[in-house]
Amino acid sequence: MPDKPLFLERASFHRRRLGDAARVLPVLSALLVLLPVWWAPALVSFAGGVLWFFLLWAGLILAVWALHRALLRAEAATIRASEAVAAGQSHPGTGAQSHPAQGDARRNAGDSPDAL
Amino acid sequence: MPFETLLAICLAYVVLMFVVAFAADRAAARGHVRWLDHPLVYTLSLSVYCSAWTFYGAVGYASRSGLEFLTIYLGPTLVFTGAWWGLRRLVRVARMHHVTSVADLVSARFGKSNRLAALVTLIAIIASTPYIALQLKSVSLSFEVFATDTPAAPIINGATLGGTAGWVAAGLALFTILFGTRNLAADERHHGVVTAIALEAVVKLLAFLALGVFVVWGLADGPADIMARIARAAEAPENAEGWLLRADRWTVLNIVAAAAILTLPRMFQVMVVEAADEERLTIAGWAFPAYLFAMSLFVMPIAVMGRELLPAGANPDLYVLTLPASQGQDMLAMLVFLGGFSAATSMVVVCAIAVATMVSNHWLVPLWLAMRKTPGGETTDLRGFVLNARRLAILAVMAAGWVYHQASEGSAALAAMGLVAFVGMAQVLPAMIGGLLWRGANRKGAYAGIGTGFVLWMALIFLPSIGLGGDLPVAAGMDPWALAVFLSLSANTLAFIAVSIFGFPDPVERLQGLSFVSAIEPIRHSRMTRSDDRAEPLLAMARRVWGPEEALRFFQAEARAQGKSGYLPDLTPRFLTRLERRLGGSIGSATAHAMIDRVAGGIALTVSDLLQVADEAQRAKEETQRLENARAELAVTARRLREANDKLTALSVQKDAFLSQISHELRTPMTSVRAFSEILKDPSLTPEERTRFAGIIHDEAGRLTRLLDDLLHLSVLESGRAQLSISVANLHDLINRALSAASATRPERSFLIDRDPSSEHLGIVTDADRLLQVLINVISNARKYCDAERPVLILRVRNLEAEGVIIDIIDNGSGIDSGRQTLIFEKFARLNDPARAGGAGLGLAICREIMAALGGDISYLPGQGGAAFRIRLPKRPPVGTAASGSSAA
């Protein structure tokens, strides 16, 4: 199994960025829901509020739908890409043997943000 | 509509639910779970969030407080926008630990502490009882609407109506017991209940949408008209004040609703416990917000139209029923009634299952086990007890809800109960989120946080809501309710974090913390004896929980996975972990942990065990790494060996060739010596002829001697016995001498010599005669083998600080092909042309040995446009060579 490389190929890079988007989305939506009420309660309390909140809501549903679809596709693409790499890589060069050990150590360090 | 018809339709609907649940359970038992496991069914089952409180109450809420009702739906939507990384992780970790309830999750994370689970269970019961009462009230209220509507049903009086809630509670208890406690599965899933709830979700949604469409396009003139009416209604003096959103309330309500979707027992049940895996959340992530969107789209229109069309005294909470009824839409009213009935019943059923699981797992079973500590009690059937405890708990929860409903009959306090329950369960949220994200969170912190939150919630929110105690004294302009929620949640979080920071968790807790935060498989400690004399008691214990067949099947499968036959696997950490988690799936992690410990002799896990676990993992990792390195080394060694083998084979072939060559070389002069010696015997020879023949014999003998000298010379050099006479010499002079000496080789060829005399004037400290020998040899080789039309010989000398003196000798012939470059310095090597070479193939081998003795080396330079040799000479000869050489000689 190939170890985690330092730089990612296109497919997994894309998937990571979509993952970042998935983390940002809740924060963004919370701000869009909460801030207008703090700033201009009179504007979003009546008929204007009905429009704003329901349009925002529909937008959020569509955003989550599109994001999840893209993430699922990106995951499938990443799996395909890693399978292709695994198939194409019969014997890694002997000179590169010391690098996986470093990569391994780095990944383990990254897995435990607060080691106890 | 006659009351009897209503009752009949209602009963028919209940029968349909029973049939659907029964069919789904049967299909699941036969293994037909494909459509039962569909993400759509899962999403619909999540709609148990929309209880009767939201079905009827949202419109009432909207007509009193305007858009504030949206918070109840927007909060969960915000949570679901984080479904991909948040909820999926929660479900994955919970499934990994076979968590049975929200209390079990918290308890499992914080060291499988049953007391913590019991505390969460207590909060759940206090919060749920009034909430269930609210559902019962909504059903009896909706019955009342039809009863008072129909003067043709005089037999329906107050007493009978009071009994409606009782009948409903009894029916729901029956349904819940039938389909919620059929078996004690290891994964706590209830296909029948979930499918029935999914169907009820569809009924609920269709009813509300149908009413909404009727209101917007039947009573009003479409969306534009509705918007205009909302704007007009907002201008009414009481609404201008009441409908204005308040930022503090808005924020707190959103947070509370977001917390509720994670912590309410019924939501945890359908979202986490009933989920087959976390992948369905990729669909539910947008489909559930869409469901909530559809459920709330028509709330405002119904509220506005109800205000306009119904008499001023009408209860806004019942607009959804009274509005179609007042317009003569009996069928629509009936559908809405069924929708509300569905909302109430699905909430009560799931809530009862969830709370009853908690009560039985965290109160009754531990109590029962503690009371029967004697070994004699171990033979009893625990499975039957757990199921009965659950049935009892369901009855108790239903009865408590009904009693509460009867006791608070007529009071308006119930309406607020939904939010009060939300806030109560939200007190679990800090410990839950902290436990999933922060390894430093510990049990004492969880106790402190949940305890603080619980006390504040009771004092500031729950008791005031049932009329005990008053509101907080707050500054003007601040909402007392929002402040109370904010106070309880922030004190909870602060206590949780502060106590966690100063506490030190016990080892089990640290193991669980690692497993929860990193979402990796938990490891049970390996202190337990590895012999199988304890496997049998464990099997007996599992049989008591799962029944004999299932226990045997599990143990056999585990034994087979270890490569053993029979039913008793080795007590490996892996097996114990799996056994404990599966047991935990039936009776809760704390109880399962305690039971296994008891059978195994109750050895407590210590810090050193924990370190040992970490050690084992570390060792396994190192072993893998070592093997990986060894593999790489082997590959390198194999390559070297292969190269050495190729070289040896080539050398062997050369040696054979040389042997025939050397015999030929020795034989030729010997033959002439013998032949001319014979001739010399002839007395008739003239003196001139005699002299000539003797000269030939002399020359041939000289050739033989030279050959033998070379061989001897080489063997002396190779054995390191060479004697060096070190002196100072000018390299320019040496090269001159070498060129003139070498010109004797093939004198008929004239070479163009390209050299740079200025760089050659270098004083070198070395054995000048030996170096000269090397130079002559290399230059002669060039003269011998250079096959160019106009031969050119390039000599370049460089004096490098680091490497010493470099002498490059390059001709413009065809050079040596790469396959042979490594062989030319070997003994007996000679390029395929014995006739032209005329030597024994020892020259370059001797050169190499001489240069090694001088502390330098000679190498072939590829890619220079011809044969190119580089001679490297160090600044000083190696110390001690001369001395040792002379002493050896």
mmCIF file of N, CA, C and O in Angstrom, chain B residues 383-432:
data_model
loop_
_atom_site.group_PDB
_atom_site.id
_atom_site.type_symbol
_atom_site.label_atom_id
_atom_site.label_comp_id
_atom_site.label_asym_id
_atom_site.label_seq_id
_atom_site.Cartn_x
_atom_site.Cartn_y
_atom_site.Cartn_z
ATOM 1 N N ARG B 383 -31.936 -12.084 29.691
ATOM 2 C CA ARG B 383 -32.597 -11.566 28.506
ATOM 3 C C ARG B 383 -34.070 -11.267 28.806
ATOM 4 O O ARG B 383 -34.580 -10.184 28.510
ATOM 5 N N GLY B 384 -34.699 -12.231 29.422
ATOM 6 C CA GLY B 384 -36.106 -12.050 29.781
ATOM 7 C C GLY B 384 -36.271 -10.881 30.727
ATOM 8 O O GLY B 384 -37.189 -10.068 30.595
ATOM 9 N N PHE B 385 -35.326 -10.770 31.660
ATOM 10 C CA PHE B 385 -35.433 -9.674 32.612
ATOM 11 C C PHE B 385 -35.318 -8.325 31.912
ATOM 12 O O PHE B 385 -36.105 -7.415 32.172
ATOM 13 N N VAL B 386 -34.312 -8.224 30.972
ATOM 14 C CA VAL B 386 -34.114 -6.938 30.304
ATOM 15 C C VAL B 386 -35.361 -6.564 29.505
ATOM 16 O O VAL B 386 -35.836 -5.420 29.559
ATOM 17 N N LEU B 387 -35.906 -7.544 28.779
ATOM 18 C CA LEU B 387 -37.096 -7.239 27.973
ATOM 19 C C LEU B 387 -38.266 -6.827 28.855
ATOM 20 O O LEU B 387 -38.981 -5.869 28.553
ATOM 21 N N ASN B 388 -38.422 -7.540 29.967
ATOM 22 C CA ASN B 388 -39.527 -7.184 30.865
ATOM 23 C C ASN B 388 -39.312 -5.830 31.499
ATOM 24 O O ASN B 388 -40.244 -5.059 31.672
ATOM 25 N N ALA B 389 -38.028 -5.551 31.801
ATOM 26 C CA ALA B 389 -37.724 -4.236 32.376
ATOM 27 C C ALA B 389 -38.087 -3.147 31.381
ATOM 28 O O ALA B 389 -38.619 -2.103 31.746
ATOM 29 N N ARG B 390 -37.821 -3.427 30.122
ATOM 30 C CA ARG B 390 -38.158 -2.431 29.107
ATOM 31 C C ARG B 390 -39.664 -2.240 28.983
ATOM 32 O O ARG B 390 -40.151 -1.114 28.853
ATOM 33 N N ARG B 391 -40.383 -3.366 28.998
ATOM 34 C CA ARG B 391 -41.852 -3.266 28.903
ATOM 35 C C ARG B 391 -42.396 -2.472 30.079
ATOM 36 O O ARG B 391 -43.248 -1.587 29.920
ATOM 37 N N LEU B 392 -41.853 -2.786 31.227
ATOM 38 C CA LEU B 392 -42.283 -2.085 32.437
ATOM 39 C C LEU B 392 -41.990 -0.587 32.303
ATOM 40 O O LEU B 392 -42.831 0.265 32.622
ATOM 41 N N ALA B 393 -40.796 -0.283 31.795
ATOM 42 C CA ALA B 393 -40.410 1.118 31.666
ATOM 43 C C ALA B 393 -41.312 1.837 30.673
ATOM 44 O O ALA B 393 -41.687 2.992 30.890
ATOM 45 N N ILE B 394 -41.679 1.152 29.580
ATOM 46 C CA ILE B 394 -42.577 1.784 28.602
ATOM 47 C C ILE B 394 -43.912 2.114 29.269
ATOM 48 O O ILE B 394 -44.447 3.222 29.145
ATOM 49 N N LEU B 395 -44.430 1.120 29.993
ATOM 50 C CA LEU B 395 -45.703 1.349 30.694
ATOM 51 C C LEU B 395 -45.562 2.518 31.662
ATOM 52 O O LEU B 395 -46.441 3.380 31.739
ATOM 53 N N ALA B 396 -44.445 2.546 32.361
ATOM 54 C CA ALA B 396 -44.251 3.601 33.356
ATOM 55 C C ALA B 396 -44.179 4.970 32.688
ATOM 56 O O ALA B 396 -44.784 5.940 33.161
ATOM 57 N N VAL B 397 -43.444 5.051 31.568
ATOM 58 C CA VAL B 397 -43.305 6.334 30.881
ATOM 59 C C VAL B 397 -44.667 6.810 30.380
ATOM 60 O O VAL B 397 -45.055 7.976 30.544
ATOM 61 N N MET B 398 -45.430 5.882 29.772
ATOM 62 C CA MET B 398 -46.761 6.236 29.266
ATOM 63 C C MET B 398 -47.668 6.670 30.412
ATOM 64 O O MET B 398 -48.391 7.664 30.323
ATOM 65 N N ALA B 399 -47.608 5.887 31.484
ATOM 66 C CA ALA B 399 -48.478 6.188 32.626
ATOM 67 C C ALA B 399 -48.123 7.548 33.208
ATOM 68 O O ALA B 399 -49.013 8.358 33.510
ATOM 69 N N ALA B 400 -46.814 7.829 33.296
ATOM 70 C CA ALA B 400 -46.394 9.116 33.845
ATOM 71 C C ALA B 400 -46.907 10.250 32.963
ATOM 72 O O ALA B 400 -47.428 11.253 33.464
ATOM 73 N N GLY B 401 -46.804 10.062 31.644
ATOM 74 C CA GLY B 401 -47.307 11.087 30.731
ATOM 75 C C GLY B 401 -48.800 11.306 30.907
ATOM 76 O O GLY B 401 -49.283 12.447 30.955
ATOM 77 N N TRP B 402 -49.516 10.207 31.062
ATOM 78 C CA TRP B 402 -50.982 10.318 31.181
ATOM 79 C C TRP B 402 -51.356 10.982 32.505
ATOM 80 O O TRP B 402 -52.211 11.868 32.548
ATOM 81 N N VAL B 403 -50.654 10.570 33.573
ATOM 82 C CA VAL B 403 -50.931 11.158 34.882
ATOM 83 C C VAL B 403 -50.652 12.658 34.833
ATOM 84 O O VAL B 403 -51.436 13.475 35.312
ATOM 85 N N TYR B 404 -49.548 13.029 34.236
ATOM 86 C CA TYR B 404 -49.178 14.431 34.127
ATOM 87 C C TYR B 404 -50.254 15.190 33.354
ATOM 88 O O TYR B 404 -50.662 16.292 33.718
ATOM 89 N N HIS B 405 -50.725 14.552 32.274
ATOM 90 C CA HIS B 405 -51.769 15.174 31.453
ATOM 91 C C HIS B 405 -53.034 15.410 32.258
ATOM 92 O O HIS B 405 -53.634 16.483 32.236
ATOM 93 N N GLN B 406 -53.428 14.376 33.033
ATOM 94 C CA GLN B 406 -54.633 14.501 33.835
ATOM 95 C C GLN B 406 -54.457 15.573 34.918
ATOM 96 O O GLN B 406 -55.348 16.376 35.153
ATOM 97 N N ALA B 407 -53.281 15.586 35.524
ATOM 98 C CA ALA B 407 -53.045 16.506 36.642
ATOM 99 C C ALA B 407 -53.032 17.952 36.175
ATOM 100 O O ALA B 407 -53.453 18.852 36.893
ATOM 101 N N SER B 408 -52.537 18.182 34.959
ATOM 102 C CA SER B 408 -52.420 19.567 34.490
ATOM 103 C C SER B 408 -53.558 19.922 33.552
ATOM 104 O O SER B 408 -53.435 20.832 32.752
ATOM 105 N N GLU B 409 -54.633 19.146 33.620
ATOM 106 C CA GLU B 409 -55.786 19.372 32.725
ATOM 107 C C GLU B 409 -56.236 20.824 32.777
ATOM 108 O O GLU B 409 -56.443 21.395 33.836
ATOM 109 N N GLY B 410 -56.330 21.405 31.607
ATOM 110 C CA GLY B 410 -56.874 22.759 31.545
ATOM 111 C C GLY B 410 -55.842 23.846 31.718
ATOM 112 O O GLY B 410 -56.067 24.980 31.335
ATOM 113 N N SER B 411 -54.657 23.508 32.244
ATOM 114 C CA SER B 411 -53.677 24.581 32.399
ATOM 115 C C SER B 411 -52.953 24.805 31.086
ATOM 116 O O SER B 411 -52.755 23.883 30.302
ATOM 117 N N ALA B 412 -52.550 26.043 30.872
ATOM 118 C CA ALA B 412 -51.896 26.365 29.616
ATOM 119 C C ALA B 412 -50.414 26.036 29.662
ATOM 120 O O ALA B 412 -49.698 26.211 28.694
ATOM 121 N N ALA B 413 -49.963 25.541 30.818
ATOM 122 C CA ALA B 413 -48.522 25.340 31.001
ATOM 123 C C ALA B 413 -47.937 24.362 30.007
ATOM 124 O O ALA B 413 -46.763 24.430 29.679
ATOM 125 N N LEU B 414 -48.755 23.425 29.543
ATOM 126 C CA LEU B 414 -48.232 22.379 28.666
ATOM 127 C C LEU B 414 -47.600 22.928 27.400
ATOM 128 O O LEU B 414 -46.637 22.373 26.888
ATOM 129 N N ALA B 415 -48.164 24.029 26.904
ATOM 130 C CA ALA B 415 -47.716 24.526 25.605
ATOM 131 C C ALA B 415 -46.228 24.829 25.593
ATOM 132 O O ALA B 415 -45.555 24.639 24.586
ATOM 133 N N ALA B 416 -45.704 25.267 26.736
ATOM 134 C CA ALA B 416 -44.294 25.630 26.768
ATOM 135 C C ALA B 416 -43.394 24.415 26.932
ATOM 136 O O ALA B 416 -42.184 24.531 26.854
ATOM 137 N N MET B 417 -44.032 23.243 27.173
ATOM 138 C CA MET B 417 -43.236 22.070 27.551
ATOM 139 C C MET B 417 -42.258 21.617 26.464
ATOM 140 O O MET B 417 -41.208 21.072 26.766
ATOM 141 N N GLY B 418 -42.613 21.840 25.205
ATOM 142 C CA GLY B 418 -41.730 21.409 24.123
ATOM 143 C C GLY B 418 -40.368 22.051 24.263
ATOM 144 O O GLY B 418 -39.340 21.360 24.314
ATOM 145 N N LEU B 419 -40.374 23.373 24.402
ATOM 146 C CA LEU B 419 -39.101 24.083 24.514
ATOM 147 C C LEU B 419 -38.376 23.733 25.805
ATOM 148 O O LEU B 419 -37.159 23.618 25.833
ATOM 149 N N VAL B 420 -39.148 23.550 26.894
ATOM 150 C CA VAL B 420 -38.530 23.200 28.174
ATOM 151 C C VAL B 420 -37.791 21.871 28.046
ATOM 152 O O VAL B 420 -36.653 21.716 28.510
ATOM 153 N N ALA B 421 -38.420 20.914 27.371
ATOM 154 C CA ALA B 421 -37.773 19.612 27.162
ATOM 155 C C ALA B 421 -36.516 19.775 26.321
ATOM 156 O O ALA B 421 -35.477 19.171 26.603
ATOM 157 N N PHE B 422 -36.601 20.622 25.270
ATOM 158 C CA PHE B 422 -35.425 20.873 24.420
ATOM 159 C C PHE B 422 -34.249 21.349 25.273
ATOM 160 O O PHE B 422 -33.131 20.849 25.174
ATOM 161 N N VAL B 423 -34.521 22.344 26.117
ATOM 162 C CA VAL B 423 -33.430 22.931 26.906
ATOM 163 C C VAL B 423 -32.874 21.908 27.886
ATOM 164 O O VAL B 423 -31.660 21.814 28.090
ATOM 165 N N GLY B 424 -33.758 21.095 28.483
ATOM 166 C CA GLY B 424 -33.299 20.079 29.435
ATOM 167 C C GLY B 424 -32.314 19.124 28.782
ATOM 168 O O GLY B 424 -31.212 18.885 29.291
ATOM 169 N N MET B 425 -32.675 18.577 27.611
ATOM 170 C CA MET B 425 -31.776 17.624 26.964
ATOM 171 C C MET B 425 -30.541 18.320 26.419
ATOM 172 O O MET B 425 -29.486 17.707 26.286
ATOM 173 N N ALA B 426 -30.678 19.614 26.089
ATOM 174 C CA ALA B 426 -29.509 20.340 25.572
ATOM 175 C C ALA B 426 -28.395 20.379 26.601
ATOM 176 O O ALA B 426 -27.232 20.590 26.242
ATOM 177 N N GLN B 427 -28.713 20.151 27.877
ATOM 178 C CA GLN B 427 -27.663 20.157 28.903
ATOM 179 C C GLN B 427 -26.656 19.024 28.692
ATOM 180 O O GLN B 427 -25.562 19.052 29.225
ATOM 181 N N VAL B 428 -27.030 18.008 27.916
ATOM 182 C CA VAL B 428 -26.113 16.897 27.650
ATOM 183 C C VAL B 428 -25.122 17.276 26.550
ATOM 184 O O VAL B 428 -24.052 16.687 26.426
ATOM 185 N N LEU B 429 -25.488 18.300 25.767
ATOM 186 C CA LEU B 429 -24.708 18.609 24.560
ATOM 187 C C LEU B 429 -23.239 18.934 24.827
ATOM 188 O O LEU B 429 -22.374 18.382 24.142
ATOM 189 N N PRO B 430 -22.906 19.821 25.788
ATOM 190 C CA PRO B 430 -21.477 20.121 25.971
ATOM 191 C C PRO B 430 -20.645 18.873 26.230
ATOM 192 O O PRO B 430 -19.583 18.698 25.624
ATOM 193 N N ALA B 431 -21.129 17.980 27.107
ATOM 194 C CA ALA B 431 -20.372 16.763 27.397
ATOM 195 C C ALA B 431 -20.277 15.881 26.148
ATOM 196 O O ALA B 431 -19.254 15.256 25.884
ATOM 197 N N MET B 432 -21.343 15.852 25.363
ATOM 198 C CA MET B 432 -21.373 15.000 24.173
ATOM 199 C C MET B 432 -20.397 15.513 23.119
ATOM 200 O O MET B 432 -19.548 14.763 22.625
#
